[in-house]
Amino acid sequence: MADDRRLDVLRAIVEDYVSTNEPVGSKSLVERHSLGVSPATVRNDMAALEDEGYITQPHTSAGRVPTDKGYRLFVDRLSSVKPLSPPERKAIESFLRGAVDLDDVVRRTVRLLAQLTQQVAVVQYPSLTRSRVRHIELVHISDTRLLVVLITDTGRVEQRTVDLPGAIAEDDVADLRARLNNRIAGHPLADAAALLTDVPDAVDLRSRANVVAVVSTVLETLVEQREERVVLAGTANLARTTPLDFPGTIRPVLEALEEHVVLLRLFGEVTDAQTVHVSIGEENVHEGLWTASVVSTGYGATDQPLAGLGVLGPTRMDYPGMMGAVRAVARYVGQILAEG
Amino acid sequence: MADDRRLDVLRAIVEDYVSTNEPVGSKSLVERHSLGVSPATVRNDMAALEDEGYITQPHTSAGRVPTDKGYRLFVDRLSSVKPLSPPERKAIESFLRGAVDLDDVVRRTVRLLAQLTQQVAVVQYPSLTRSRVRHIELVHISDTRLLVVLITDTGRVEQRTVDLPGAIAEDDVADLRARLNNRIAGHPLADAAALLTDVPDAVDLRSRANVVAVVSTVLETLVEQREERVVLAGTANLARTTPLDFPGTIRPVLEALEEHVVLLRLFGEVTDAQTVHVSIGEENVHEGLWTASVVSTGYGATDQPLAGLGVLGPTRMDYPGMMGAVRAVARYVGQILAEG
DNA sequence: ATTGGCACTCGGGGACTTCGAGTGCCAAGA
DNA sequence: TCTTGGCACTCGAAGTCCCCGAGTGCCAAT
């Protein structure tokens, strides 16, 4: 039971610190929470918690502040996801319903999430490799130039121009278009490479070079990671934070946010759309984010998420609330995408 | 001549303040510049300049700092655009040459500009209304659903799905595609509305509703301002600024940067690709940018620019340098786009 | 019109003090 | 063995005081 109370104390410290943004002392703790013990007892618990590395004091005689490890324990064992209120859910739904296309869905989602959480929001575009091909369109731009347009079942559209080694006739374009669609329409993009290897073999020698060029462009568009895109919103919320949250400057964080590769890696661990993942302080791989926490999850079909979304803020954040918001938004987006 | 010297003094003040970030006094002024007069004389000039509102002192008995009006005079009459060094030009060119498509050009441009100027860079996508239609593609997704893809001569691709009131056959799609392209391919988007009005009249009654739906979607895609896009880079450079630059917090600036509508308005005045436009402090319409300056210009064909690009930073910025960088980058981008 | 001289201003920074929230430890009590 | 009240101690925040010096405005002399 003494052990249980120690955890209660840790929970209370995290909650108080998150809401007041001030190191919390033993006295104010017993005042704000009904722990049923005296400050002296709490002090003993605090000393123990500090020994174990869950809390720390900014300077000798100040209150305690949770460490990354403390937040981790809090998230894992001392809190649960805070569901959103019905009005909030209503607002999310009606806001997302208005979207006209995929771009719009993503844009609205990221703004919504930033607004809702008052943090920086990050949304990854539905991953290409995990979607299916709806259609490939070839547009004849000039004799030696085609525009390849790839449409996925999530509504994502990617395009790329191809410079052909030789001239190509309209008829040949139509033929190739039919072949390509016949081969991969309806299939996951991940399988595209395998399905397309023998396409050049089936056409006559004359145009084979052109076909190879087109196929390799299609594959590039599909495979190349550079096409993974993320969208941000709420950067201004970083300026709201106190110097306590980000020691010195928010610059490294802003820099990390500009390197979209870094952001994409945040969603690397996203494997299902059910669990909400939390990465706290130095748990983050990127050094610039060692003072920040990321709450993320996948969205899309529950078994096979399309991509990730999440929020980023100081380690001192309302984890249960953020997790609730992230989960709720992810669910609604998944729903919307499934319908559209 | 006394008047001339006063302007020299103002120029010296601006230059010193920009480089040192400290209010500049009469003594250090004569030390750093060879004005050929004594500090006392400079003091008289300063007093006059202050009376006229070109400079001000942060507090009694500190050096002087240029006002917005002072920077304005400096930009208009006391400085000239600083050309980039040949190596810099070389770097710009080779960096931009590597771009594979329009998206890539824009992305590279904005990063380059941020890097070069150490400020926040903003690049607007080539405006739709000012480009010409290269091709319109209609993709048959389902019986009652089409994907409309619009390709401009700048390489920009816009797409939108249309839900049709009734079913449509493949043949009708092909027919409509041909009609649309026949009508507006090669024409400026701005003329599209006029050119398309009578298209529905030419088809038989049966499919007229469908045609109307498609045409109106095309027009929406063309006309709607929401498709005007901007891209940002270098936000982290704002965190480099001192409290002197942005009194209190950079938050309002970050907020303004997130409202892309605000950014687009920055380029509203861009009418040609020759002159570089400077907007200083409270000259900015948006209140959140009253502590910032914007250096912008148009890019594209010199007579009819496609869109704008520029940088944003504290009013205390190196205007000649920024103008040089912005102008150079705009020229190269225009060149690249003209070739591609 | 320019300049040297001079008295004046005022913010920044260092030294010093006070205040109080918070701590650790201990001995007594349950 | 755990809890608790008591107590001395620590140390940062904030206030006060003071000095220094960069910078100013003004004036009389050139």
XYZ file of C-alpha atoms (C1' of nucleotides) in Angstrom:
740
model
C 0.000 0.000 0.000
C 2.865 2.295 0.680
C 3.910 1.523 -2.840
C 0.458 2.373 -4.125
C 0.546 5.697 -2.409
C 3.892 6.491 -3.924
C 2.349 6.053 -7.326
C -0.558 8.224 -6.301
C 1.936 10.866 -5.338
C 3.652 10.604 -8.703
C 0.346 10.907 -10.489
C -0.531 13.954 -8.433
C 2.826 15.532 -9.173
C 2.443 15.015 -12.904
C -1.080 16.365 -12.941
C -0.224 19.401 -10.866
C 2.906 20.183 -12.778
C 1.159 19.903 -16.097
C -1.613 22.232 -15.033
C 0.355 24.801 -13.044
C 3.685 24.710 -14.836
C 5.457 25.101 -11.504
C 7.574 22.647 -9.586
C 5.263 21.076 -7.030
C 6.085 20.857 -3.339
C 4.877 18.512 -0.646
C 2.657 21.041 1.040
C 0.698 22.220 -1.974
C 0.330 18.584 -3.016
C -1.572 17.554 0.104
C -3.634 20.706 -0.173
C -4.766 20.069 -3.724
C -5.245 16.316 -3.412
C -6.813 14.311 -0.628
C -3.991 11.896 -0.015
C -4.862 11.381 3.640
C -1.331 11.804 4.846
C 0.828 14.642 6.036
C 3.337 16.618 3.984
C 6.167 14.924 5.845
C 5.037 11.541 4.619
C 4.737 12.836 1.103
C 8.248 14.155 1.403
C 9.511 10.699 2.182
C 7.716 9.326 -0.846
C 9.124 12.072 -2.977
C 12.631 11.319 -1.844
C 12.094 7.691 -2.822
C 10.615 8.658 -6.199
C 13.587 10.861 -6.815
C 15.990 8.042 -5.941
C 14.246 5.897 -8.506
C 14.543 8.622 -11.095
C 10.891 9.475 -11.626
C 11.124 13.045 -10.450
C 13.786 15.639 -9.975
C 14.245 19.112 -8.570
C 15.304 21.977 -10.820
C 17.397 23.305 -7.936
C 18.032 22.238 -4.399
C 15.164 23.806 -2.602
C 12.393 23.892 -5.123
C 9.515 21.532 -5.731
C 9.725 18.416 -7.850
C 9.264 18.028 -11.578
C 8.608 14.745 -13.384
C 11.450 13.290 -15.423
C 10.969 11.606 -18.782
C 10.908 8.349 -16.872
C 8.224 9.749 -14.573
C 6.029 10.751 -17.485
C 6.587 7.339 -18.993
C 5.320 5.586 -15.873
C 2.419 8.004 -15.709
C 1.416 7.288 -19.265
C 1.867 3.538 -18.984
C 0.289 2.846 -15.635
C -1.205 5.878 -13.973
C -3.530 7.353 -16.537
C -5.948 6.368 -19.207
C -6.932 7.989 -22.446
C -9.380 10.811 -21.809
C -12.349 10.488 -24.163
C -13.565 13.645 -25.809
C -16.836 15.226 -24.816
C -19.827 14.648 -27.109
C -19.868 18.274 -28.241
C -16.208 17.996 -29.153
C -16.886 14.858 -31.149
C -19.739 16.583 -32.863
C -17.480 19.455 -33.809
C -14.799 17.171 -35.205
C -17.240 15.262 -37.295
C -19.004 18.229 -38.791
C -15.702 19.929 -39.512
C -14.259 16.956 -41.346
C -17.466 16.239 -43.240
C -17.088 19.413 -45.228
C -13.950 18.265 -47.021
C -14.129 18.076 -50.795
C -11.108 15.939 -51.619
C -8.135 14.235 -50.066
C -6.032 17.362 -49.869
C -8.868 19.052 -48.123
C -9.339 16.192 -45.675
C -5.689 16.308 -44.717
C -5.651 20.068 -44.413
C -8.733 20.128 -42.268
C -7.496 17.304 -40.100
C -4.221 18.930 -39.268
C -5.798 22.261 -38.440
C -8.432 20.603 -36.354
C -5.893 18.654 -34.385
C -3.789 21.730 -33.737
C -6.812 23.666 -32.628
C -8.091 20.887 -30.408
C -4.840 20.157 -28.640
C -3.174 23.547 -28.738
C -0.016 21.817 -29.865
C 1.780 21.280 -33.131
C -0.164 18.827 -35.258
C 1.359 16.533 -37.869
C -0.540 14.498 -40.426
C 1.035 12.123 -42.892
C -0.568 11.656 -46.280
C -2.027 8.214 -46.836
C 0.970 6.119 -47.679
C 1.274 5.205 -51.316
C 2.718 1.782 -50.768
C -0.174 0.756 -48.586
C -2.950 1.892 -50.918
C -4.281 0.277 -54.049
C -4.104 1.590 -57.571
C -7.387 2.880 -58.821
C -6.217 4.057 -62.191
C -3.189 5.056 -64.162
C -3.627 7.753 -66.725
C -1.150 8.629 -69.446
C -1.487 12.026 -71.036
C 0.151 12.766 -74.329
C 1.826 16.119 -73.867
C 4.164 16.146 -76.797
C 5.712 13.568 -79.104
C 8.372 12.637 -76.641
C 6.720 13.559 -73.410
C 4.022 11.943 -71.344
C 2.372 12.874 -68.092
C 1.842 9.879 -65.858
C -0.993 10.315 -63.358
C -1.509 7.746 -60.666
C -4.755 7.643 -58.709
C -5.101 5.558 -55.561
C -8.202 4.270 -53.839
C -7.616 6.778 -51.059
C -8.072 9.561 -53.539
C -4.440 10.471 -53.643
C -3.163 11.644 -57.011
C 0.493 11.641 -57.968
C 1.828 12.874 -61.226
C 5.136 12.995 -63.021
C 6.269 13.824 -66.490
C 8.382 11.372 -68.500
C 10.793 12.306 -71.237
C 10.737 9.454 -73.691
C 13.755 8.237 -75.594
C 11.721 8.208 -78.815
C 8.496 9.559 -80.240
C 5.264 7.825 -79.351
C 1.942 7.799 -81.161
C -1.446 8.442 -79.572
C -2.504 4.908 -80.307
C 0.501 3.438 -78.590
C -0.239 5.571 -75.561
C -3.760 4.229 -75.393
C -2.478 0.725 -75.734
C 0.058 1.143 -72.996
C -2.499 2.775 -70.735
C -4.780 -0.187 -71.141
C -1.987 -2.639 -70.462
C -0.877 -0.876 -67.322
C -4.352 -0.567 -65.897
C -5.171 -4.075 -66.792
C -2.134 -5.215 -64.930
C -2.194 -3.270 -61.685
C -5.524 -1.526 -61.207
C -7.027 -2.786 -57.976
C -3.742 -4.118 -56.691
C -1.757 -2.713 -53.772
C 1.031 -0.454 -54.878
C 3.462 -2.569 -52.964
C 2.951 -5.317 -55.510
C 3.329 -3.015 -58.494
C 6.987 -3.660 -59.140
C 6.460 -7.404 -59.391
C 3.396 -7.037 -61.564
C 4.986 -4.690 -64.054
C 8.302 -6.372 -64.733
C 7.200 -8.218 -67.841
C 5.132 -5.456 -69.415
C 7.917 -4.305 -71.746
C 8.330 -7.843 -73.029
C 4.811 -7.884 -74.363
C 5.164 -4.922 -76.698
C 7.014 -4.902 -79.952
C 10.651 -3.951 -79.985
C 10.128 -0.606 -81.647
C 8.481 1.014 -78.642
C 10.086 -1.020 -75.926
C 12.441 1.754 -74.836
C 9.518 4.095 -74.346
C 7.607 1.555 -72.343
C 10.572 0.933 -70.125
C 10.815 4.647 -69.442
C 7.161 4.888 -68.504
C 7.206 1.815 -66.323
C 10.268 2.931 -64.466
C 8.688 6.328 -63.839
C 5.599 4.659 -62.492
C 7.718 2.585 -60.181
C 9.710 5.581 -59.074
C 6.525 7.404 -58.250
C 5.330 4.448 -56.273
C 8.430 3.327 -54.543
C 10.432 6.422 -53.890
C 10.047 7.469 -50.314
C 10.338 11.110 -51.205
C 6.715 11.087 -52.115
C 5.725 10.466 -48.537
C 4.319 13.767 -47.465
C 3.430 15.343 -44.158
C 1.506 18.454 -43.298
C 1.907 20.645 -40.227
C -0.211 23.091 -38.315
C -0.097 24.946 -35.025
C 3.583 25.822 -35.032
C 2.607 29.038 -33.309
C 1.556 27.000 -30.303
C 5.222 26.408 -29.614
C 5.660 30.092 -28.908
C 3.072 29.736 -26.152
C 5.352 27.501 -24.149
C 7.457 28.811 -21.293
C 11.248 28.834 -21.117
C 10.823 26.002 -18.609
C 9.363 23.793 -21.312
C 12.074 24.297 -23.855
C 15.330 25.311 -22.229
C 16.824 28.232 -24.071
C 15.078 28.229 -27.385
C 12.484 26.441 -29.447
C 14.797 26.596 -32.403
C 15.918 22.958 -32.533
C 12.288 21.932 -32.399
C 11.339 24.236 -35.234
C 14.270 22.922 -37.187
C 13.212 19.341 -36.656
C 9.721 20.211 -37.811
C 11.113 21.493 -41.074
C 12.887 18.280 -41.819
C 9.981 16.247 -42.944
C 12.113 13.149 -42.990
C 12.384 13.421 -39.237
C 8.646 13.722 -38.920
C 8.048 10.737 -41.113
C 10.254 8.679 -38.889
C 7.955 9.517 -36.020
C 5.309 7.466 -37.713
C 7.661 4.640 -38.515
C 6.500 2.650 -35.529
C 2.852 3.132 -36.330
C 1.617 -0.319 -37.138
C -2.014 -0.308 -36.209
C -4.781 2.185 -35.920
C -5.918 1.123 -32.486
C -3.151 1.973 -30.105
C -1.890 5.445 -29.428
C 1.860 5.693 -29.299
C 3.661 8.107 -27.006
C 7.278 9.118 -27.309
C 8.631 11.163 -24.441
C 11.639 13.497 -24.408
C 14.863 11.619 -24.930
C 12.999 8.606 -26.168
C 12.824 10.483 -29.434
C 15.497 9.483 -31.877
C 16.087 12.948 -33.235
C 18.187 15.027 -30.895
C 16.293 18.217 -31.625
C 13.209 16.633 -30.127
C 14.729 15.572 -26.833
C 12.774 18.244 -25.048
C 9.524 17.329 -26.750
C 6.952 14.584 -26.674
C 5.013 13.093 -29.528
C 1.613 11.450 -29.331
C 0.751 9.579 -32.485
C -1.367 6.869 -33.978
C -2.272 5.364 -37.300
C -5.395 6.025 -39.267
C -7.228 4.227 -42.014
C -8.533 0.679 -41.913
C -8.024 -0.606 -38.397
C -5.967 -3.612 -39.420
C -3.769 -1.885 -41.935
C -3.308 1.812 -41.265
C -2.655 4.088 -44.199
C -0.511 6.565 -42.420
C 0.115 8.314 -39.134
C -0.992 11.475 -37.438
C -0.202 13.017 -34.114
C 0.735 16.002 -32.040
C 4.010 17.315 -30.745
C 4.597 19.508 -27.720
C 6.721 19.965 -24.628
C 7.174 16.898 -22.426
C 5.005 18.757 -19.960
C 1.764 18.041 -21.743
C -1.647 16.667 -20.881
C -1.016 13.136 -22.101
C -4.465 11.652 -21.453
C -6.105 14.576 -23.188
C -3.741 14.514 -26.138
C -4.168 10.780 -26.537
C -7.920 11.169 -26.513
C -7.848 13.875 -29.133
C -5.413 12.037 -31.370
C -7.372 8.810 -31.167
C -10.688 10.484 -31.839
C -9.425 12.458 -34.812
C -7.729 9.392 -36.277
C -10.959 7.439 -36.051
C -13.018 10.088 -37.752
C -10.494 10.551 -40.521
C -10.371 6.828 -41.106
C -14.120 6.798 -41.322
C -14.273 9.680 -43.752
C -11.651 8.145 -46.007
C -13.386 4.783 -45.986
C -16.578 6.447 -47.163
C -15.124 8.803 -49.771
C 25.128 69.425 -48.487
C 24.138 69.509 -44.873
C 21.060 67.706 -46.039
C 23.170 65.181 -47.864
C 25.159 64.459 -44.776
C 22.024 63.928 -42.764
C 21.092 61.192 -45.167
C 24.573 59.753 -44.903
C 24.114 59.647 -41.172
C 20.799 57.864 -41.526
C 22.336 55.327 -43.841
C 25.176 54.742 -41.420
C 22.726 54.292 -38.565
C 20.703 51.728 -40.464
C 23.767 49.799 -41.525
C 25.292 49.768 -38.080
C 22.083 48.858 -36.343
C 21.392 46.026 -38.741
C 24.834 44.559 -38.272
C 25.326 45.096 -34.539
C 21.764 44.879 -33.288
C 22.482 47.652 -30.824
C 21.245 51.223 -30.719
C 23.911 53.329 -32.323
C 25.345 56.457 -30.742
C 27.063 59.463 -32.223
C 30.511 58.506 -31.071
C 30.638 54.959 -32.382
C 29.144 56.253 -35.618
C 32.028 58.568 -36.399
C 34.440 55.842 -35.370
C 33.026 53.257 -37.743
C 32.391 55.571 -40.658
C 34.514 58.312 -42.059
C 31.972 61.080 -42.015
C 34.565 63.815 -41.653
C 32.729 65.584 -38.876
C 32.687 65.462 -35.115
C 30.265 63.544 -32.908
C 28.648 66.806 -31.884
C 27.718 67.559 -35.453
C 26.352 64.095 -35.870
C 24.291 64.637 -32.743
C 22.694 67.669 -34.293
C 21.846 65.674 -37.377
C 20.454 62.894 -35.273
C 18.231 65.288 -33.388
C 16.906 66.538 -36.715
C 16.375 63.023 -38.022
C 14.499 62.168 -34.874
C 12.296 65.246 -35.242
C 11.424 64.104 -38.726
C 10.576 60.632 -37.460
C 13.311 58.624 -39.151
C 14.975 57.402 -35.984
C 14.071 57.061 -32.358
C 15.664 56.142 -29.067
C 14.501 53.103 -27.126
C 14.979 55.097 -23.925
C 16.469 58.449 -23.063
C 20.213 58.360 -23.257
C 20.609 55.356 -25.443
C 21.647 55.269 -29.070
C 19.235 55.682 -31.959
C 17.314 53.027 -33.798
C 15.707 53.449 -37.225
C 11.923 53.688 -37.355
C 9.819 52.072 -40.052
C 9.918 55.412 -41.797
C 13.697 55.442 -41.522
C 14.000 52.015 -43.091
C 11.636 53.125 -45.806
C 13.808 56.084 -46.731
C 16.850 53.869 -46.580
C 15.345 51.373 -48.957
C 13.961 53.963 -51.333
C 16.837 56.373 -51.576
C 19.897 55.303 -49.637
C 20.627 51.816 -50.809
C 20.597 49.710 -53.873
C 20.016 46.045 -54.424
C 23.120 44.076 -53.549
C 23.931 41.618 -56.325
C 24.912 38.132 -55.308
C 28.445 36.924 -55.690
C 29.189 34.676 -58.665
C 29.737 31.624 -56.454
C 26.346 32.239 -54.860
C 24.728 32.456 -58.255
C 26.442 29.281 -59.271
C 25.104 27.522 -56.194
C 21.563 28.722 -56.818
C 21.586 27.581 -60.354
C 22.997 24.148 -59.758
C 20.628 23.595 -56.856
C 17.567 24.495 -58.849
C 18.643 22.561 -61.931
C 18.209 19.299 -60.103
C 14.467 19.640 -59.760
C 12.367 16.921 -61.366
C 8.944 18.538 -61.467
C 7.054 21.641 -60.440
C 6.566 20.512 -56.855
C 10.247 19.905 -56.630
C 11.102 23.277 -58.112
C 8.940 25.032 -55.578
C 10.271 22.995 -52.685
C 13.857 23.598 -53.660
C 13.278 27.266 -54.239
C 11.794 27.891 -50.851
C 14.504 26.004 -49.019
C 17.183 27.730 -51.019
C 15.780 31.138 -50.271
C 15.532 30.407 -46.570
C 19.064 29.127 -46.498
C 20.428 32.037 -48.485
C 18.745 34.777 -46.501
C 18.508 33.169 -43.094
C 14.947 34.368 -42.931
C 11.552 32.845 -43.451
C 11.004 32.165 -47.145
C 7.635 32.111 -48.863
C 6.949 30.878 -52.364
C 3.598 30.985 -54.086
C 2.704 28.283 -56.579
C 2.382 29.526 -60.130
C -1.020 31.107 -60.206
C -3.621 29.113 -62.037
C -5.452 32.042 -63.477
C -2.334 33.385 -65.087
C -1.244 30.144 -66.738
C -2.520 28.440 -69.830
C -4.266 25.125 -70.079
C -2.089 22.429 -71.518
C -4.551 19.614 -71.221
C -7.681 18.497 -69.464
C -7.994 14.837 -68.707
C -11.167 13.073 -67.668
C -10.785 9.719 -65.970
C -13.713 7.368 -65.711
C -13.654 6.163 -62.138
C -17.129 4.725 -61.862
C -20.416 5.100 -63.732
C -21.279 8.289 -61.927
C -17.884 9.559 -61.008
C -15.147 11.233 -62.974
C -11.764 12.517 -62.045
C -10.968 15.829 -63.678
C -7.259 16.527 -64.073
C -6.111 19.909 -65.235
C -2.552 20.406 -66.453
C -1.127 23.861 -67.019
C 1.795 24.936 -69.113
C 3.746 25.614 -65.927
C 3.520 21.956 -65.062
C 1.000 22.433 -62.332
C -1.543 19.652 -62.006
C -4.871 20.098 -60.257
C -7.390 17.368 -59.779
C -10.887 17.007 -58.452
C -13.501 14.282 -58.487
C -16.999 14.988 -59.801
C -20.131 13.155 -58.763
C -22.369 13.103 -61.799
C -26.137 13.386 -61.641
C -26.468 10.432 -64.016
C -24.431 7.584 -65.451
C -21.999 8.306 -68.236
C -20.519 6.018 -70.856
C -16.857 5.766 -71.741
C -17.562 7.072 -75.203
C -19.277 10.144 -73.880
C -16.310 10.783 -71.639
C -13.965 10.652 -74.586
C -16.207 12.965 -76.516
C -16.413 15.460 -73.727
C -12.678 15.317 -73.172
C -12.100 16.146 -76.790
C -14.578 18.998 -76.710
C -13.070 20.529 -73.614
C -9.512 20.318 -74.863
C -10.489 21.573 -78.231
C -12.076 24.562 -76.619
C -9.586 25.711 -74.026
C -6.241 23.965 -74.515
C -3.635 26.628 -75.095
C -5.798 29.376 -73.691
C -5.187 31.246 -70.453
C -7.241 29.912 -67.598
C -8.624 33.345 -67.047
C -10.557 33.016 -70.286
C -11.836 29.558 -69.503
C -15.181 30.599 -68.102
C -16.076 32.545 -71.210
C -14.893 29.784 -73.530
C -16.805 27.038 -71.821
C -20.224 28.600 -71.396
C -21.736 27.130 -74.530
C -20.223 23.665 -74.305
C -23.317 22.117 -72.713
C -25.473 23.479 -75.544
C -23.584 21.465 -78.104
C -24.272 18.057 -76.613
C -27.581 16.264 -76.746
C -30.057 16.766 -73.955
C -29.578 13.322 -72.440
C -26.100 13.999 -71.089
C -26.360 17.708 -70.629
C -26.659 17.508 -66.833
C -23.433 15.543 -66.661
C -21.631 17.974 -68.864
C -22.800 20.873 -66.776
C -21.441 19.147 -63.674
C -18.061 18.581 -65.247
C -17.777 22.063 -66.645
C -18.690 23.657 -63.371
C -16.082 21.559 -61.582
C -13.469 22.625 -64.061
C -14.399 26.225 -63.500
C -14.357 25.796 -59.754
C -10.907 24.308 -59.943
C -9.772 27.208 -62.046
C -11.477 30.095 -60.434
C -11.640 29.267 -56.771
C -8.961 31.122 -54.947
C -8.542 28.380 -52.417
C -6.336 26.608 -54.884
C -3.743 29.304 -54.600
C -1.008 27.655 -52.615
C 2.059 28.842 -50.803
C 4.984 26.992 -49.328
C 7.137 28.053 -46.395
C 10.610 27.322 -45.146
C 12.987 28.646 -42.535
C 10.505 29.260 -39.771
C 13.248 28.270 -37.377
C 15.145 31.380 -38.395
C 12.588 33.380 -36.455
C 13.826 31.806 -33.258
C 17.252 33.241 -34.012
C 15.987 36.780 -33.618
C 16.478 38.728 -30.424
C 13.749 40.033 -28.139
C 14.623 43.431 -29.546
C 13.427 42.340 -32.969
C 10.074 41.007 -31.936
C 8.904 42.607 -28.734
C 7.637 39.939 -26.391
C 7.004 36.981 -28.614
C 7.207 35.739 -32.161
C 3.803 34.174 -31.774
C 1.754 36.644 -33.818
C 4.246 36.233 -36.628
C 4.042 32.462 -36.520
C 0.285 32.740 -36.494
C 0.283 34.977 -39.522
C 2.513 32.516 -41.332
C -0.022 29.775 -40.765
C -2.804 31.744 -42.337
C -1.903 31.241 -45.923
C -4.510 33.732 -46.951
C -2.468 36.397 -45.244
C 0.637 35.288 -47.077
C -1.118 35.299 -50.393
C -2.150 38.849 -49.818
C 1.515 39.729 -49.510
C 1.863 38.925 -53.161
C -1.255 40.763 -54.137
C 0.716 43.803 -55.159
C 3.157 41.811 -57.234
C 2.533 42.946 -60.747
C 5.796 42.461 -62.511
C 8.859 40.335 -62.196
C 11.349 43.175 -62.427
C 10.879 45.236 -59.329
C 11.418 43.995 -55.828
C 8.744 45.109 -53.421
C 9.481 45.880 -49.792
C 6.886 46.175 -47.063
C 8.173 47.457 -43.752
C 6.658 47.008 -40.300
C 3.340 48.737 -39.968
C 3.089 49.078 -43.705
C 1.935 45.492 -43.602
C -1.819 45.130 -43.672
C -1.949 42.218 -41.288
C -1.512 43.341 -37.697
C 0.483 40.273 -36.731
C 3.182 41.399 -39.144
C 3.603 44.928 -37.842
C 6.955 44.012 -36.374
C 8.119 42.309 -39.555
C 9.242 43.236 -43.040
C 8.588 41.441 -46.271
C 10.753 41.528 -49.378
C 8.974 40.082 -52.372
C 8.857 39.968 -56.109
C 7.164 38.151 -58.921
C 8.611 35.353 -60.968
C 7.836 33.876 -64.334
C 7.758 35.706 -67.620
C 8.994 39.209 -66.995
C 5.937 40.945 -68.370
C 3.347 38.732 -66.735
C 4.565 37.083 -63.540
C 3.089 33.757 -62.573
C 3.257 34.210 -58.850
C 5.238 35.764 -56.049
C 8.040 34.762 -53.766
C 9.866 36.503 -50.993
C 11.288 36.513 -47.529
C 9.987 37.693 -44.191
C 11.982 38.775 -41.161
C 12.313 41.415 -38.492
C 12.268 45.025 -39.677
C 15.913 45.061 -38.702
C 17.093 43.193 -41.745
C 19.710 43.602 -44.429
C 17.411 45.029 -47.081
C 19.903 45.333 -49.935
C 21.082 41.777 -49.368
C 17.580 40.382 -49.094
C 16.509 42.203 -52.212
C 19.440 40.841 -54.095
C 18.759 37.284 -53.029
C 15.054 37.512 -53.745
C 15.621 39.013 -57.156
C 18.266 36.475 -58.113
C 16.232 33.488 -57.013
C 13.145 34.792 -58.781
C 15.086 35.147 -62.006
C 16.489 31.667 -61.869
C 13.149 30.115 -61.063
C 11.544 31.982 -63.914
C 14.237 30.705 -66.190
C 13.864 27.104 -65.039
C 10.116 27.207 -65.464
C 10.383 28.711 -68.910
C 12.636 25.868 -69.999
C 10.733 23.029 -68.355
C 27.570 75.631 -39.743
C 30.741 73.197 -36.836
C 32.921 71.959 -32.699
C 34.685 71.131 -27.931
C 33.121 71.336 -23.382
C 30.048 70.159 -19.854
C 26.284 68.875 -17.000
C 22.677 65.607 -17.010
C 19.978 61.150 -17.736
C 19.098 56.672 -17.182
C 19.520 51.732 -18.049
C 22.542 47.753 -17.010
C 25.009 45.231 -13.861
C 27.067 43.980 -9.551
C 26.713 43.539 -4.476
C 23.875 42.887 -0.802
C 19.706 41.681 1.715
C 15.366 39.722 2.673
C 11.779 36.439 2.112
C 9.720 32.156 1.804
C 8.743 27.822 -0.258
C 10.673 23.681 0.074
C 13.802 20.256 1.821
C 16.106 16.567 4.844
C 16.488 14.681 9.173
C 15.234 13.286 13.730
C 12.797 11.855 17.602
C 8.299 10.749 19.254
C 3.978 8.408 18.504
C 0.741 4.731 16.405
C 7.655 -0.353 10.626
C 5.308 3.531 9.082
C 3.742 8.224 10.080
C 4.116 12.771 11.791
C 5.327 17.267 13.863
C 9.249 20.015 14.663
C 13.256 22.340 13.222
C 17.338 23.943 11.073
C 18.998 24.674 6.570
C 19.256 25.852 1.492
C 18.864 28.610 -2.213
C 16.519 31.053 -5.902
C 13.517 35.153 -6.683
C 12.869 39.706 -5.958
C 13.867 44.030 -3.973
C 17.222 47.827 -2.882
C 21.147 50.451 -3.488
C 24.865 52.187 -5.978
C 28.063 52.958 -9.463
C 29.511 53.231 -14.117
C 29.426 54.798 -18.594
C 27.464 55.494 -23.014
C 24.812 58.770 -24.793
C 22.370 63.084 -24.892
C 21.193 68.249 -25.256
C 22.779 72.700 -24.902
C 25.912 76.552 -25.227
C 29.585 79.464 -26.228
C 33.473 79.843 -29.223
C 35.385 79.378 -33.783
